[in-house]
Short mmCIF file of C-alpha atoms in Angstrom, two decimals:
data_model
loop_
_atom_site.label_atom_id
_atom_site.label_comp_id
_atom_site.label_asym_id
_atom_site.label_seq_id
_atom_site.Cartn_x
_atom_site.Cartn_y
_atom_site.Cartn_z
CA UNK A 27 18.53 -8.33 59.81
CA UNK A 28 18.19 -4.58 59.21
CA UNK A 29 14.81 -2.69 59.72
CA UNK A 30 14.44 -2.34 55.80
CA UNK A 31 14.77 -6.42 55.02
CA UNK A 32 12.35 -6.98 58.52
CA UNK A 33 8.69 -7.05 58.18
CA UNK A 34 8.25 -4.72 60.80
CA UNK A 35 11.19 -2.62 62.38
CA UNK A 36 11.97 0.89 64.65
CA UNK A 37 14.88 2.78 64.62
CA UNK A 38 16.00 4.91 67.50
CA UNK A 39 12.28 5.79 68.48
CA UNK A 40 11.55 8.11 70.93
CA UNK A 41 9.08 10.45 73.06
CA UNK A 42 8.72 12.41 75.93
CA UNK A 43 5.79 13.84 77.87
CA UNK A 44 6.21 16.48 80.00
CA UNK A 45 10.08 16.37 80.46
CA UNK A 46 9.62 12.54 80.90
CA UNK A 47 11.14 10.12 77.81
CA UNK A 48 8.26 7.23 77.77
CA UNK A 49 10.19 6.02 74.82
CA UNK A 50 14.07 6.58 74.80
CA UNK A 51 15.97 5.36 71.90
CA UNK A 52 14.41 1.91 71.27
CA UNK A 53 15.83 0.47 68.47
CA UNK A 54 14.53 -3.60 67.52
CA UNK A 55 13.03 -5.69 64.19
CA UNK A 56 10.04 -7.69 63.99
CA UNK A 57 10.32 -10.90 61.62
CA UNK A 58 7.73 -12.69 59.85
CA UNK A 59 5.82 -15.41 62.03
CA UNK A 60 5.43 -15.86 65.33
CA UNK A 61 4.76 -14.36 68.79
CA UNK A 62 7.07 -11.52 70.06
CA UNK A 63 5.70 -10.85 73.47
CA UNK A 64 6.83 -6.94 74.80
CA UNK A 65 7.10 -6.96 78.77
CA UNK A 66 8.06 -4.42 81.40
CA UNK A 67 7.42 -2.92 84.57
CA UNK A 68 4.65 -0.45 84.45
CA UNK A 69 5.40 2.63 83.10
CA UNK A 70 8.07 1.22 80.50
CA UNK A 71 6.37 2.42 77.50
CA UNK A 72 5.12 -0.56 76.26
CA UNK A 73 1.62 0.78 75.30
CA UNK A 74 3.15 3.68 74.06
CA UNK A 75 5.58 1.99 72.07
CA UNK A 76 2.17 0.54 70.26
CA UNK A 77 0.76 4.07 69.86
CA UNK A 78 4.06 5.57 68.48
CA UNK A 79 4.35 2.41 65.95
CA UNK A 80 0.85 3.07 64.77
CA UNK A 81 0.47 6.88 64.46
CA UNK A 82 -1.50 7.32 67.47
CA UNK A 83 0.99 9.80 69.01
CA UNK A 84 3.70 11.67 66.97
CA UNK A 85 7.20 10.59 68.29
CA UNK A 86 9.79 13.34 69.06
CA UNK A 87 12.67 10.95 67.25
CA UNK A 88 13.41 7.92 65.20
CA UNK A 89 11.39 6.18 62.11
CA UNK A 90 9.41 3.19 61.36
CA UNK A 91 9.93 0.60 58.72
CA UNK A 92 7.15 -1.94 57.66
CA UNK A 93 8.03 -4.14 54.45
CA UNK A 94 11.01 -1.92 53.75
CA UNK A 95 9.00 1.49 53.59
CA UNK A 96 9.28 4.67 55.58
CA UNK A 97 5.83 5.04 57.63
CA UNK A 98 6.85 7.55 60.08
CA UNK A 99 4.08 10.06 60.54
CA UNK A 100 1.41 7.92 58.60
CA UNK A 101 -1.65 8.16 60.55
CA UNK A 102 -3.66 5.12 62.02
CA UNK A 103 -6.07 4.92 59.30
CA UNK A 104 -3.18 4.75 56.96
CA UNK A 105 -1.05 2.57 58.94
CA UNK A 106 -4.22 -0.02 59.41
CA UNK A 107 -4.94 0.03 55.58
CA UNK A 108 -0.94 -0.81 54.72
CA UNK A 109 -1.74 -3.89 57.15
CA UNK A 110 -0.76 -3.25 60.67
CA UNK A 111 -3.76 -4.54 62.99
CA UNK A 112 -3.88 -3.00 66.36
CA UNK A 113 -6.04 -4.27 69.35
CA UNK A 114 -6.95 -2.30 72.55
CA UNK A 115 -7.32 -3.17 76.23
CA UNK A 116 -11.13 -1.49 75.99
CA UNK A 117 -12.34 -3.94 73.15
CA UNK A 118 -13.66 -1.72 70.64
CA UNK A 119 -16.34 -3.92 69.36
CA UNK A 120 -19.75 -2.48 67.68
CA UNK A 121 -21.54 -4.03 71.09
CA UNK A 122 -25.11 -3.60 69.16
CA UNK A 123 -23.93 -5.13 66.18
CA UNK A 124 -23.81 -8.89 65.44
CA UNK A 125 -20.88 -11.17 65.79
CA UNK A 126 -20.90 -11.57 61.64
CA UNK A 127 -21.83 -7.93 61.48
CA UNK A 128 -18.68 -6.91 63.32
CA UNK A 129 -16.33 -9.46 61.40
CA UNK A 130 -17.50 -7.82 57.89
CA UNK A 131 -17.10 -4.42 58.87
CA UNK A 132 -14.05 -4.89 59.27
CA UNK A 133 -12.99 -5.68 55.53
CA UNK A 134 -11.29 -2.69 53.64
CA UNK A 135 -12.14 -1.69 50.47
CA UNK A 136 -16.06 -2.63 50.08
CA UNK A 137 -17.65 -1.49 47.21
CA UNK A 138 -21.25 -0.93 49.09
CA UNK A 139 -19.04 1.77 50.95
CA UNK A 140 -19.46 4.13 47.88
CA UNK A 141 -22.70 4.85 46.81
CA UNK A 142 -21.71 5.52 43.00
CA UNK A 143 -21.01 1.77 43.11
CA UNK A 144 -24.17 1.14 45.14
CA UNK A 145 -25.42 3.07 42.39
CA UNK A 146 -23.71 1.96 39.25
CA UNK A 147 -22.71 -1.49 39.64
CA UNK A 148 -25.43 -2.94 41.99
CA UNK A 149 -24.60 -6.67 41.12
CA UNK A 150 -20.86 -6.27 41.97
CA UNK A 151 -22.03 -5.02 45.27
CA UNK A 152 -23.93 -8.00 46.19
CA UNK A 153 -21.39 -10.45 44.56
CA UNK A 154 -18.92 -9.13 46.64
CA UNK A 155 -20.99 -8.75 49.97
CA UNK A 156 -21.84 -12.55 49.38
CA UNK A 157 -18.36 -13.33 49.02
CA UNK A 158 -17.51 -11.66 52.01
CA UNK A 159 -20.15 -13.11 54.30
CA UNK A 160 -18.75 -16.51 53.31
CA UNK A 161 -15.39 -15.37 54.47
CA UNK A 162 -16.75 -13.49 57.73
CA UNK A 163 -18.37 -17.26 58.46
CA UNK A 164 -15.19 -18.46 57.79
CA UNK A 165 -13.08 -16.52 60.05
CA UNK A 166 -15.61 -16.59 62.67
CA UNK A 167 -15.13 -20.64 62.41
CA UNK A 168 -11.57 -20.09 62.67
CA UNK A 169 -11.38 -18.37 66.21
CA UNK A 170 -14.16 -20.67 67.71
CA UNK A 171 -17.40 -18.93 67.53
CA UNK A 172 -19.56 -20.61 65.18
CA UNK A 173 -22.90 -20.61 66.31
CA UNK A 174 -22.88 -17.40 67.86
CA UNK A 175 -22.57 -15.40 64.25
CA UNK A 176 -25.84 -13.56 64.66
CA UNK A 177 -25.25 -12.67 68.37
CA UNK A 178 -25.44 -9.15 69.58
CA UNK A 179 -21.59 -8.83 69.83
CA UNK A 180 -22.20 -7.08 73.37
CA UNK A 181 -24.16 -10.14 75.10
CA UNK A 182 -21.14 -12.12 74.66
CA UNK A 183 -18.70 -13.30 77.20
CA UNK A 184 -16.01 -10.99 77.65
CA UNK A 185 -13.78 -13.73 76.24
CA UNK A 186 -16.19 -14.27 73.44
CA UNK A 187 -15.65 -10.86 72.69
CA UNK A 188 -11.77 -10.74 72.86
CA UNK A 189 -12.31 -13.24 70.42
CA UNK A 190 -14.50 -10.89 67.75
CA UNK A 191 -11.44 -8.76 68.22
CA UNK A 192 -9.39 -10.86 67.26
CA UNK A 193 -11.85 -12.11 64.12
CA UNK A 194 -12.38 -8.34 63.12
CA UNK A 195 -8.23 -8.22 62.91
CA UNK A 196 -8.46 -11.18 60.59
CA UNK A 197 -10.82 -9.92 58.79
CA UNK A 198 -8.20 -6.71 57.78
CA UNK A 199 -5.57 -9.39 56.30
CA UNK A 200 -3.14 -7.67 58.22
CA UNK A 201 0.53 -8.79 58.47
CA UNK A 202 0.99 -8.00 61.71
CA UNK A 203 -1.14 -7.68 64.89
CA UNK A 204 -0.16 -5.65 67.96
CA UNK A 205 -2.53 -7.03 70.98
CA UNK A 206 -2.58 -5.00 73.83
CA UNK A 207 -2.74 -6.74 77.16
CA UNK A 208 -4.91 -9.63 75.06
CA UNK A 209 -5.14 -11.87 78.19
CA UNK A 210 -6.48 -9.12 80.99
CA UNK A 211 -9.97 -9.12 82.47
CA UNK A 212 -10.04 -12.84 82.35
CA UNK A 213 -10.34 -15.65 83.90
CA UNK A 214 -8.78 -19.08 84.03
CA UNK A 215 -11.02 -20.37 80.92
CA UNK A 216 -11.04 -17.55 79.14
CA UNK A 217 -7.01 -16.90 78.89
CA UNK A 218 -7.05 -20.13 77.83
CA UNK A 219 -9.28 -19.77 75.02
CA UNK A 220 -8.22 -16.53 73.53
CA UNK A 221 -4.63 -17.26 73.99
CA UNK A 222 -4.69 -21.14 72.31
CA UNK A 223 -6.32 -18.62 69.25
CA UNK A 224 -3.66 -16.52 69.33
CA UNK A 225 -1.47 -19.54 69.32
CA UNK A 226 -3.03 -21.41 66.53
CA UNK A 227 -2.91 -18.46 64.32
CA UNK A 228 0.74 -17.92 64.74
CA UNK A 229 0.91 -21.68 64.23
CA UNK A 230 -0.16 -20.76 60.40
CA UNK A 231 2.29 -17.65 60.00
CA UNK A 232 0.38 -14.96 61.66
CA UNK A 233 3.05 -12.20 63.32
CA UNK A 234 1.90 -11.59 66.24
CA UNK A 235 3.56 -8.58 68.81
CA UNK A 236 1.61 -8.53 72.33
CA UNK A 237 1.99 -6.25 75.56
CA UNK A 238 0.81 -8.89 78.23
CA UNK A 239 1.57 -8.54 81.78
CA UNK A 240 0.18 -12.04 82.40
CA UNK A 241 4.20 -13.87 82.60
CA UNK A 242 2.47 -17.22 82.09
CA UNK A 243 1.24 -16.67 79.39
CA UNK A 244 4.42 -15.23 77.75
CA UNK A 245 6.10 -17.65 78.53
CA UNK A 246 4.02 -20.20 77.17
CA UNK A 247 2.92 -18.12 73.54
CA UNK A 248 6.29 -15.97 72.90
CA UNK A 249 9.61 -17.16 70.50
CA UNK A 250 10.74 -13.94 71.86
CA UNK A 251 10.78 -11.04 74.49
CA UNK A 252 11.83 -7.38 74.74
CA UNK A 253 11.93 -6.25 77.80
CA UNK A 254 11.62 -2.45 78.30
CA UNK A 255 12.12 -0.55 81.76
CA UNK A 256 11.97 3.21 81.73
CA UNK A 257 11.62 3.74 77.93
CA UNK A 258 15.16 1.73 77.42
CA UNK A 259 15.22 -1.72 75.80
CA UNK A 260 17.06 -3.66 78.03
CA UNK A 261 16.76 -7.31 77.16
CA UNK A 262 16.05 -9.28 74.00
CA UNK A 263 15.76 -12.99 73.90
CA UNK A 264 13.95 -16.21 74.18
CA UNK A 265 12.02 -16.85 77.12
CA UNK A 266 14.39 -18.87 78.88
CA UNK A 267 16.96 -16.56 78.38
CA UNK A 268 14.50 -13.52 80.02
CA UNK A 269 13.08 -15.56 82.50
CA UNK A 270 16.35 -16.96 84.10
CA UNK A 271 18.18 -13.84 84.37
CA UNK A 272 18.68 -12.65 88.17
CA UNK A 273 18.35 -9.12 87.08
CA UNK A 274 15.69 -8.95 85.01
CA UNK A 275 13.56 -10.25 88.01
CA UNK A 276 15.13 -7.90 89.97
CA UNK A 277 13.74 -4.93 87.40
CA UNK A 278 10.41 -6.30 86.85
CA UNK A 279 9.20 -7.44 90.77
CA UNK A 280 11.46 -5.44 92.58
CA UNK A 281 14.34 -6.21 94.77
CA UNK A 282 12.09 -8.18 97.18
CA UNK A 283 11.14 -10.53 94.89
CA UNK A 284 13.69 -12.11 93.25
#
């Protein structure tokens, strides 16, 4: 598959900072469905990879394809409204807003966001606000918080809360989701909960792409891995096939831990 047929696809991508490449000529395609799980050592550019894929940082070389168009250079406003969802490690939630508040924020293209239409059409407004608190109650059905809609989005659990992120991203319609470190910060339970989410969405065609150092839980969510080490893809295959090979260990844990 070439990186105009894929849904999502780099080319040859790459950045430096301060004489050092973060990103060095990473070339791979991103199909529809599923989880592709990035992994690494630390410092192998996998956040960064994120960052250059959705505008966040200009990259020194190399394009971006998403559904067979040029996006290089868009910025992450534009990027976000084409329908590339990004999540953060820091959660990003409105903490003082509701849980339903937060999910319909997050829809594009409201008409109460101008206020000619406010203005004009008044009754479209509130058709289409009603409309899309039935689908914000949907959604937040979907990734197991029902009950907790009108719930200051900030007294939640922080697993609770991963999960708003995750609502909010469904909320875009994106068609794909890059989830940074989605399983960090917690505990037993709460991996558990966010990641069967995860896994039940890709279950019904989501794309999913996730940086996750938790190796568990890659192994358990991913069809596929890339493994980067010092801005280079080095690796690119099923988990088996990454987990079972001597020196990939080797590169991730270090030669004492094989």
């Amino acid at each position: 598959m070439t990186s105009a047929e894929a849904l999502l696809g780099v080319e040859d991508l790459s950045v430096s900072f301060g004489g050092v490449r973060a990103v060095n000529g990473v070339s791979f395609d991103i199909s529809a469905g599923g989880a592709t799980s990035i992994i690494g050592p630390n410092g192998a550019g996998k956040t960064t990879m994120f960052n250059l894929i959705t505008g966040a940082i200009r990259r020194d070389s190399g394009r971006v394809r998403f559904k067979g168009a040029d996006i290089t250079g868009a910025s992450p406003a534009k990027v976000a409204s084409l329908g590339i969802a990004r999540t953060f490690q820091d959660l990003r939630i409105f903490s003082g807003m509701t849980v339903l508040e937060n999910v319909m924020a997050s829809f594009q293209h409201q008409l109460g966001e101008s206020p000619w239409a406010v203005f004009l059409v008044p009754g479209r407004v509130r058709h289409q606000e009603r409309d899309l608190r039935g689908q914000a109650m949907e959604i937040i059905k979907r990734v197991d918080l029902k009950g907790r809609e009108h719930v200051a989005a900030g007294s939640l659990s922080y697993a609770e809360q991963k999960l708003v992120v995750i609502a909010r991203a469904i909320a875009m319609k994106a068609s794909v989701w890059l989830l940074d470190e989605p399983s960090s910060g917690l505990d037993t339970r709460g991996v558990a909960e966010v990641m069967g989410t995860i896994r039940n969405l890709c279950a019904d065609g989501q794309t999913v792409v996730i940086v996750e150092h938790n190796l568990s839980v890659v192994r358990e969510i991913s069809n596929r891995i890339l493994f980067l080490a010092e801005g280079r893809l080095i690796a690119d295959g099923t988990p088996d096939e990454i987990f079972n090979d001597t020196a990939l260990r080797t590169v991730y844990f270090g030669k004492g831990n094989r």
